Coordinates of C-alpha atoms and ligand atoms in Angstrom, one line a residue:
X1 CA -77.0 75.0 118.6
X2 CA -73.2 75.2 119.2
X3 CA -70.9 77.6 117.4
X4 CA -67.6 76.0 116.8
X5 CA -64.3 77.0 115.2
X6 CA -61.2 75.6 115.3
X7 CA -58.3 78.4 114.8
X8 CA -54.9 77.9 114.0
X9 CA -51.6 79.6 115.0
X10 CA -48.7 78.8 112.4
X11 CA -45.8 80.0 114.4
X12 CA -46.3 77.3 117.2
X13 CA -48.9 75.0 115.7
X14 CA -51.3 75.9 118.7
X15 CA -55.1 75.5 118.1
X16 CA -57.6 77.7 119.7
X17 CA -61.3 76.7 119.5
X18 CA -63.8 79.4 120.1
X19 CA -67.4 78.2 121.2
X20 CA -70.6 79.6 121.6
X21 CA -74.1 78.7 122.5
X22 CA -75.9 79.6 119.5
X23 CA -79.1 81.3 121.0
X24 CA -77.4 83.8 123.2
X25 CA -74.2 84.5 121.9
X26 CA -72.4 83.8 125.2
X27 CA -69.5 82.2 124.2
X28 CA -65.5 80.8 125.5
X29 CA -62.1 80.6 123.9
X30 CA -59.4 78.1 125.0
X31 CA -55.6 78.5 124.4
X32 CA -56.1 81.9 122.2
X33 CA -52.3 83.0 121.4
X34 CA -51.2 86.6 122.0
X35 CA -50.2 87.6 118.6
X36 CA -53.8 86.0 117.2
X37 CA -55.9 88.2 119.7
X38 CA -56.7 90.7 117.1
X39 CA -57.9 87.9 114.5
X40 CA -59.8 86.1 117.2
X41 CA -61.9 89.3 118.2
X42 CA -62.5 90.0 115.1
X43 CA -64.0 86.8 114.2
X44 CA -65.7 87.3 117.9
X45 CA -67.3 90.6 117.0
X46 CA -68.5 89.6 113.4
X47 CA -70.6 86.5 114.5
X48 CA -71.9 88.5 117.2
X49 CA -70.9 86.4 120.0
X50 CA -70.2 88.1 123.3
X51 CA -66.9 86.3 125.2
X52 CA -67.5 85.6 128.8
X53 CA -64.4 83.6 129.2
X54 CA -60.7 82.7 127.9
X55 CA -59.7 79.3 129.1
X56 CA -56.2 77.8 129.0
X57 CA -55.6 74.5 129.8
X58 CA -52.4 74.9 130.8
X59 CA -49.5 76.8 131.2
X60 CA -47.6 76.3 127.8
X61 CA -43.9 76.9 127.2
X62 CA -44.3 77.7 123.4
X63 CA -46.4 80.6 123.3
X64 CA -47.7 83.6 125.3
X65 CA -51.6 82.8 125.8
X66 CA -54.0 85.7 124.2
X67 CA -55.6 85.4 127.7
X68 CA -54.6 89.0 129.2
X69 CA -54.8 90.8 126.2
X70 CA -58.8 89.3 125.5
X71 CA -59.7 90.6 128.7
X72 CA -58.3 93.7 128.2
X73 CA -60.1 94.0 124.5
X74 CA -63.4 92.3 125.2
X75 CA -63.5 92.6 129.2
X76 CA -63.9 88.9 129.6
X77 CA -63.0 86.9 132.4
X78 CA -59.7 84.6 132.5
X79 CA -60.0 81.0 134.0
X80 CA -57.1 79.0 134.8
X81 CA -56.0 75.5 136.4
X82 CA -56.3 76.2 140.3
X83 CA -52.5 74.4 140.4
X84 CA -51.4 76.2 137.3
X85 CA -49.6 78.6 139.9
X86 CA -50.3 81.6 137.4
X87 CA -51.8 85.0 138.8
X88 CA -54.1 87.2 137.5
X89 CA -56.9 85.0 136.9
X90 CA -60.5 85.4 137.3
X91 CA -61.3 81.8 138.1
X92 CA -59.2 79.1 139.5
X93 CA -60.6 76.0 138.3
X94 CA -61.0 73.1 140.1
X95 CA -61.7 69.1 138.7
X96 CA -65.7 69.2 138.3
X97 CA -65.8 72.9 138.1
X98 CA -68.8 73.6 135.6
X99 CA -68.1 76.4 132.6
X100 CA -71.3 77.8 132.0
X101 CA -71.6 80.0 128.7
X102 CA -75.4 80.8 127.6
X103 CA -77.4 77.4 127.7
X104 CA -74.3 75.6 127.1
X105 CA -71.2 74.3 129.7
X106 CA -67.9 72.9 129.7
X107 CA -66.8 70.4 132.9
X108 CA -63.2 70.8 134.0
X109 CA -61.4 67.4 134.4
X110 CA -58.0 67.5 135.9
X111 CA -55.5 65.7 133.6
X112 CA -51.8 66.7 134.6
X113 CA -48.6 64.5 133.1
X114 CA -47.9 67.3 131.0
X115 CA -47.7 69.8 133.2
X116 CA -48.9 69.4 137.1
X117 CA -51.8 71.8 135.9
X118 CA -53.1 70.7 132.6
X119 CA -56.7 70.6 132.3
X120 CA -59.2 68.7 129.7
X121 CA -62.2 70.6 128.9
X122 CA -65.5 68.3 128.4
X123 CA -68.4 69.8 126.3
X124 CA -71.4 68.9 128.3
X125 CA -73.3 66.7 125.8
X126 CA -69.6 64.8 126.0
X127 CA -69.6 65.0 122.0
X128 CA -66.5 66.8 122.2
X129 CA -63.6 67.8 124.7
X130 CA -60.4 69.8 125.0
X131 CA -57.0 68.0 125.8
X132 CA -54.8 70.5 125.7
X133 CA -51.4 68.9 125.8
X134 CA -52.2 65.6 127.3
X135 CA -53.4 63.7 124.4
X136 CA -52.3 64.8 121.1
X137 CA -53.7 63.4 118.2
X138 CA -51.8 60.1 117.9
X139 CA -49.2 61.4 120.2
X140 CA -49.2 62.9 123.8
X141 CA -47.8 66.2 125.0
X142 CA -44.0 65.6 126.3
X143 CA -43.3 65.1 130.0
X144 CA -39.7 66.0 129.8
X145 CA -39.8 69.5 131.8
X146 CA -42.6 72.1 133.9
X147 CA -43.3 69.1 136.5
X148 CA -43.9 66.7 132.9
X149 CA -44.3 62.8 134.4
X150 CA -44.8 60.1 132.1
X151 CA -46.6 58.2 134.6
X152 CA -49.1 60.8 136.1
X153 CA -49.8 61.8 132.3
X154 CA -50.7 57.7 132.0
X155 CA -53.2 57.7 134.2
X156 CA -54.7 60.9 133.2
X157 CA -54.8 59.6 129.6
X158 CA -56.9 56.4 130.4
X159 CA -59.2 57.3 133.5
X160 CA -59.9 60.8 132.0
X161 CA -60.5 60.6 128.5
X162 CA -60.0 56.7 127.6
X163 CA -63.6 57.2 129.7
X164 CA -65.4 59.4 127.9
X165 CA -67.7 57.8 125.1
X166 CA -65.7 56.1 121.9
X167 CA -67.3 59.0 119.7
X168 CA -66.4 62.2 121.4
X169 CA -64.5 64.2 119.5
X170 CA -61.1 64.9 120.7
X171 CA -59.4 68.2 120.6
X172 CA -55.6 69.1 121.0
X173 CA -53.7 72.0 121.9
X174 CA -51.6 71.3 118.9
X175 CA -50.5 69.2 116.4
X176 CA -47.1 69.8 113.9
X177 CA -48.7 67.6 111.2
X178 CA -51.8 69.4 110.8
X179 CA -54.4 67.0 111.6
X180 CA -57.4 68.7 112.8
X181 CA -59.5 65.6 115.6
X182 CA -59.6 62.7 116.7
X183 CA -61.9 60.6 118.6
X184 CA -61.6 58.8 121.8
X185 CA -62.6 55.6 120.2
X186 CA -59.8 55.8 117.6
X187 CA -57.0 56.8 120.3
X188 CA -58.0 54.2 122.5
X189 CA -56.8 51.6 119.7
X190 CA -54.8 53.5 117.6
X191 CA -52.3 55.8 120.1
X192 CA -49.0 54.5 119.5
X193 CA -47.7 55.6 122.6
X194 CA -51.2 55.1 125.0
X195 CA -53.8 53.2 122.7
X196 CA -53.8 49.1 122.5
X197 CA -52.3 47.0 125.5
X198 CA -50.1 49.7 125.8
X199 CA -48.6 50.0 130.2
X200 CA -47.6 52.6 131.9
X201 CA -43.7 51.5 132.0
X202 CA -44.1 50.6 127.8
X203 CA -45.5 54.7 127.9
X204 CA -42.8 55.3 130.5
X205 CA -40.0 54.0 128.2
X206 CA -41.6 55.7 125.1
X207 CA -41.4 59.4 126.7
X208 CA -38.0 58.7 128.3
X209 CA -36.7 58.8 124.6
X210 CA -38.5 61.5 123.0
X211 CA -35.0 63.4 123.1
X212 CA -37.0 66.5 121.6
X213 CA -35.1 70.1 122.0
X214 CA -36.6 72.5 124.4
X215 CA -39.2 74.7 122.8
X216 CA -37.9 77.9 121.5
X217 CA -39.9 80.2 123.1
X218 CA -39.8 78.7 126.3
X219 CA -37.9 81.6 128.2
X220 CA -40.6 83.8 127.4
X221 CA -43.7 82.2 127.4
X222 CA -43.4 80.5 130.9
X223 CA -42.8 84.1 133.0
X224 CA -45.6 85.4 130.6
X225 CA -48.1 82.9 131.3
X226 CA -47.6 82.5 135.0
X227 CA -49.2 85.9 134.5
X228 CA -51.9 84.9 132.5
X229 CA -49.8 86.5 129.4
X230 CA -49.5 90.2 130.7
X231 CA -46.4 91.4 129.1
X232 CA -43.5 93.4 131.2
X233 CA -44.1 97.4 131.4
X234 CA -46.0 99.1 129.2
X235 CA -47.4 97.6 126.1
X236 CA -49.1 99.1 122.9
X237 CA -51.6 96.4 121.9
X238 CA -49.6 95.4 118.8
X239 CA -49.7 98.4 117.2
X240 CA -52.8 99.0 116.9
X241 CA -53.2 102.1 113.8
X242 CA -54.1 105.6 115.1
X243 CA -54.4 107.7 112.2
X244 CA -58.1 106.8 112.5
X245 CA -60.9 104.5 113.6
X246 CA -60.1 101.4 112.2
X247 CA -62.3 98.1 112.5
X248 CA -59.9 95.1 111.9
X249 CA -61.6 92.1 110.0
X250 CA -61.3 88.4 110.1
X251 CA -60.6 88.4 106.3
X252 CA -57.6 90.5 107.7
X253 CA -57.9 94.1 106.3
X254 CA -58.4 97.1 108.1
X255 CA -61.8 99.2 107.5
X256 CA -63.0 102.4 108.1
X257 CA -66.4 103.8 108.3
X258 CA -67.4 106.3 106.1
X259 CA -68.3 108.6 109.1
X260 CA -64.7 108.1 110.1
X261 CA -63.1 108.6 106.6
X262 CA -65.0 111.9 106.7
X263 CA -64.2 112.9 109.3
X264 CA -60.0 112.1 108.8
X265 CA -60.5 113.2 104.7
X266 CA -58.0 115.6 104.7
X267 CA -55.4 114.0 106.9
X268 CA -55.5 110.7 104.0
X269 CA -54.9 110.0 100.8
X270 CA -58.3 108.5 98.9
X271 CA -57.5 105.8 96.3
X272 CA -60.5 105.4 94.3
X273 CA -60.0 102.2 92.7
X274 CA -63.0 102.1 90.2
X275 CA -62.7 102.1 86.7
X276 CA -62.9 105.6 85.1
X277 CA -66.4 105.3 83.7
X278 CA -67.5 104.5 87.1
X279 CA -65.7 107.2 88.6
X280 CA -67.3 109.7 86.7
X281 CA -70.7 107.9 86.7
X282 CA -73.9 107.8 88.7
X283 CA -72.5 107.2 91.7
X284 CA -70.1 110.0 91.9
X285 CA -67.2 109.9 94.0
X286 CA -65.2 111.5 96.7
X287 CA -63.5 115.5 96.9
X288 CA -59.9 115.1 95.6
X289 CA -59.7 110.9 95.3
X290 CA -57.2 109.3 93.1
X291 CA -58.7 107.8 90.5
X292 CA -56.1 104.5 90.1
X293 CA -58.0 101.5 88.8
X294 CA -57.5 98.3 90.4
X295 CA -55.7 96.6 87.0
X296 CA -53.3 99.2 87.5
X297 CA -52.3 99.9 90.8
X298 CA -49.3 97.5 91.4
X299 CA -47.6 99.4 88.3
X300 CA -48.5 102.8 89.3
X301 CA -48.1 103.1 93.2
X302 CA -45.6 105.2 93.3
X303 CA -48.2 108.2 92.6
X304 CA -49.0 107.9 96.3
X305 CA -47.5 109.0 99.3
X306 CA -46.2 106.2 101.8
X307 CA -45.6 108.8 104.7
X308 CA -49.6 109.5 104.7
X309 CA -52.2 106.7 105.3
X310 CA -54.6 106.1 101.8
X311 CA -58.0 104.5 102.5
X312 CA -59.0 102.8 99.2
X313 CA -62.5 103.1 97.8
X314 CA -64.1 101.4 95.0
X315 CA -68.2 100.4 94.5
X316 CA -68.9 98.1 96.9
X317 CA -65.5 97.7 99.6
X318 CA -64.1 94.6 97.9
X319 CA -62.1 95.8 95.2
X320 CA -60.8 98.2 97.6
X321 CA -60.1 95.6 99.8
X322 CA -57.8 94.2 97.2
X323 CA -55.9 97.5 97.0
X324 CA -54.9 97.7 100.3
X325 CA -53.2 94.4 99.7
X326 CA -51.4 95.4 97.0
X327 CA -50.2 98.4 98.3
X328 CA -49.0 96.6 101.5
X329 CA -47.5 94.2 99.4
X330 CA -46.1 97.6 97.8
X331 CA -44.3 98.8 101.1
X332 CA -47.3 100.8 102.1
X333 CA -47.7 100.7 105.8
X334 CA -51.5 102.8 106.9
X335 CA -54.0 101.5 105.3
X336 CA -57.7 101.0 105.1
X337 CA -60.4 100.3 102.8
X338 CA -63.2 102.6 103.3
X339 CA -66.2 99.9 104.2
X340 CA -69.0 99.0 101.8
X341 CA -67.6 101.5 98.7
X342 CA -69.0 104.2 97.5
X343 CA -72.8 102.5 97.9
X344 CA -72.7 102.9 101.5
X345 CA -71.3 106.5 101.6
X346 CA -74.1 107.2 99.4
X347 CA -76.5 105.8 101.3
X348 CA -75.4 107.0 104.5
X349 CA -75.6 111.2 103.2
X350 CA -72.2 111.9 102.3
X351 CA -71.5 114.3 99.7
X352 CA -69.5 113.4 96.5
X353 CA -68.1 115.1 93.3
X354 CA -70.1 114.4 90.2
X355 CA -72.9 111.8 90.2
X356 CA -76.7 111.7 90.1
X357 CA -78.9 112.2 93.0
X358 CA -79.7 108.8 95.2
X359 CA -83.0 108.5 94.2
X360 CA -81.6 108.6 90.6
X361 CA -79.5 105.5 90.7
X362 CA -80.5 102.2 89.4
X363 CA -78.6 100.5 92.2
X364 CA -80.4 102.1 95.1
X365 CA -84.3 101.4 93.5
X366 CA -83.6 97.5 93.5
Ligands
LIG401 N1 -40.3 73.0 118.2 C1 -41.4 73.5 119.0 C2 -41.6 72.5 120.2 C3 -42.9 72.6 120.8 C4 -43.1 71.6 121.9 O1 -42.2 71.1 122.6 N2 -44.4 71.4 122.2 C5 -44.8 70.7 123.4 C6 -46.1 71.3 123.8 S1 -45.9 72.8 124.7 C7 -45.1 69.2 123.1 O2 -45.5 68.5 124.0 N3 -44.7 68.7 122.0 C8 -44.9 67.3 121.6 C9 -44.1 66.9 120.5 O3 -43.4 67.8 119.9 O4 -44.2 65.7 120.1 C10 -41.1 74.9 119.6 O5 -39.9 75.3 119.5 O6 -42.0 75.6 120.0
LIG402 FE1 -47.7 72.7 126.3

């Protein structure tokens, strides 16, 4: 089995697609973009997947690539086009070069036009391959600067991936209209600019007069990627909370355990976002929380701190969950919702005001 997603960066309209073999875990990301890192480990960490490798297929000029910082969160290895000129890299890949990852591999095929590095990634049942920014989903990447050439990008086009069977499933680095595939089948007819009886001097002409403006970032995300997207001088991985052990989640809220809300209780504010009848019932609930139910909190937020961080609390950790989005919403800038409620600091031993004894509540004899 294959583990496949397809991720999206809204800023630059890049796609990053994480896959794994299924049985072990192992698994690869290509084109991950720096300011999605903590997202994409998140999602990494939650199905359990171990990342061996981030793959780029090439140098792009419109965003910094995740690469560096991955490595430097998960301790995988970076792989990179062996003409890509960038440094830093684990792996220089080379056309042929086979990506292993668990039972599962990826074959490297050279397809430059775009750049003189770009690569296309092919999934090894060929059912699927990564084009990076040499085909685009009824479009092509432009050839316009970084070595672009309308011609080489021509040939890569049709003996690269016009080759691979009609029904594998075609992958860009982007697209700006939101379309997700394609297929090889469908591009060879329907490409405007590559597809049909389309030449290379019909494609030629076609680039010549794209006329688009240079991407914005493009200053930046060149010098960055020729290092594999290591930023200048010292960095503080995107501000990553200290206040206490946070866990970011794919949903996109920060949790804490309740070992670590115990151990940080009196340097927070506890929201306990219940309604009152749970707060004083069976399950109890934590030394010196704010009881603010959830209904209420966007009116009443302003009978909490913002200079200290709150960790909301309600039940079960979604409610709360709720809360720290509304007070973030609220100006509220450390946040985190204590994970799993008040049912798993019960169940884990720690001590609350009020309440019944564990063995006592309904909800723990189920
Ligand atoms: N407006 C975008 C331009 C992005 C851009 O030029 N993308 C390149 C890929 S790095 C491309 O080939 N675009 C094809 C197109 O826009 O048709 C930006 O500022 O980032
Ligand atoms: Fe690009």
């Amino acid at each position: 089995m294959l583990v496949f997603r397809q991720l999206f960066d809204p800023q630059s309209s890049t796609y990053t697609y994480l896959l794994a073999d299924g049985k072990s875990g192992i698994a690869v990301i290509i084109d991950p973009v720096f300011e999605q890192v903590r997202r994409d480990a998140a999602l990494i960490a939650e199905l359990g997947l171990k990342l061996l490798y981030t793959l780029d297929t090439h140098i792009h000029a419109d965003h910094v690539t995740g690469a560096w910082l991955l490595k430097q969160q998960t301790g995988c290895s970076i792989g990179v086009s062996a003409d890509s000129g960038a440094a830093g890299a684990d792996r220089y890949l080379v056309p042929d070069d086979v990506i292993a990852f668990g039972g599962r591999n990826l074959q490297v095929r050279k397809t430059p036009g775009h750049t003189s590095g770009c690569l296309t990634y092919v999934l090894d049942d060929r059912g699927m391959a990564f084009t990076g920014d040499c085909l685009l989903i009824r479009g092509s990447g432009r050839t316009d600067f970084q070595q672009g050439d309308p011609r080489t990008m021509y040939r890569s086009v049709h003996q690269q991936i016009f080759t691979l069977p009609d029904e594998c499933l075609l992958y860009p680095a982007h697209d700006y209209r939101g379309l997700t595939a394609t297929s090889v089948g469908e591009e060879r007819h329907f490409n405007p600019r590559l597809g049909g009886e389309t030449g290379e001097a019909d494609f030629t002409g076609y680039m010549n007069n794209l006329h688009l403006a240079h991407p914005k970032k493009l200053d930046v995300a060149v010098p960055a990627n020729l290092k594999c997207g290591k930023p200048e001088g010292e960095f503080d991985i995107a501000a990553t909370p200290h206040w206490a052990p946070l866990r970011y989640s794919f949903a996109g809220i920060w949790e804490i355990d309740p070992h670590g809300l115990e151990e940080h209780s009196r340097a927070v504010q506890i929201l306990d976002v219940r309604e009152p009848e749970e707060f004083s019932g069976p399950l109890g609930h934590i030394r010196g929380a704010i009881p603010i139910p959830l209904g209420a909190l966007a009116g009443r937020a302003g009978e909490l701190a913002k200079d200290r961080p709150v960790v909301a609390v309600c039940r079960s950790g979604s409610r709360s969950a709720q809360a720290t989005v509304i007070l973030r919403e609220a100006g509220f800038a450390d946040l985190a919702n204590l994970s799993g409620g008040m049912l798993r600091w019960r169940a884990e031993g720690h001590p609350v005001e009020g309440g019944s004894p564990v063995e006592h509540i309904a909800e723990y004899s189920i």
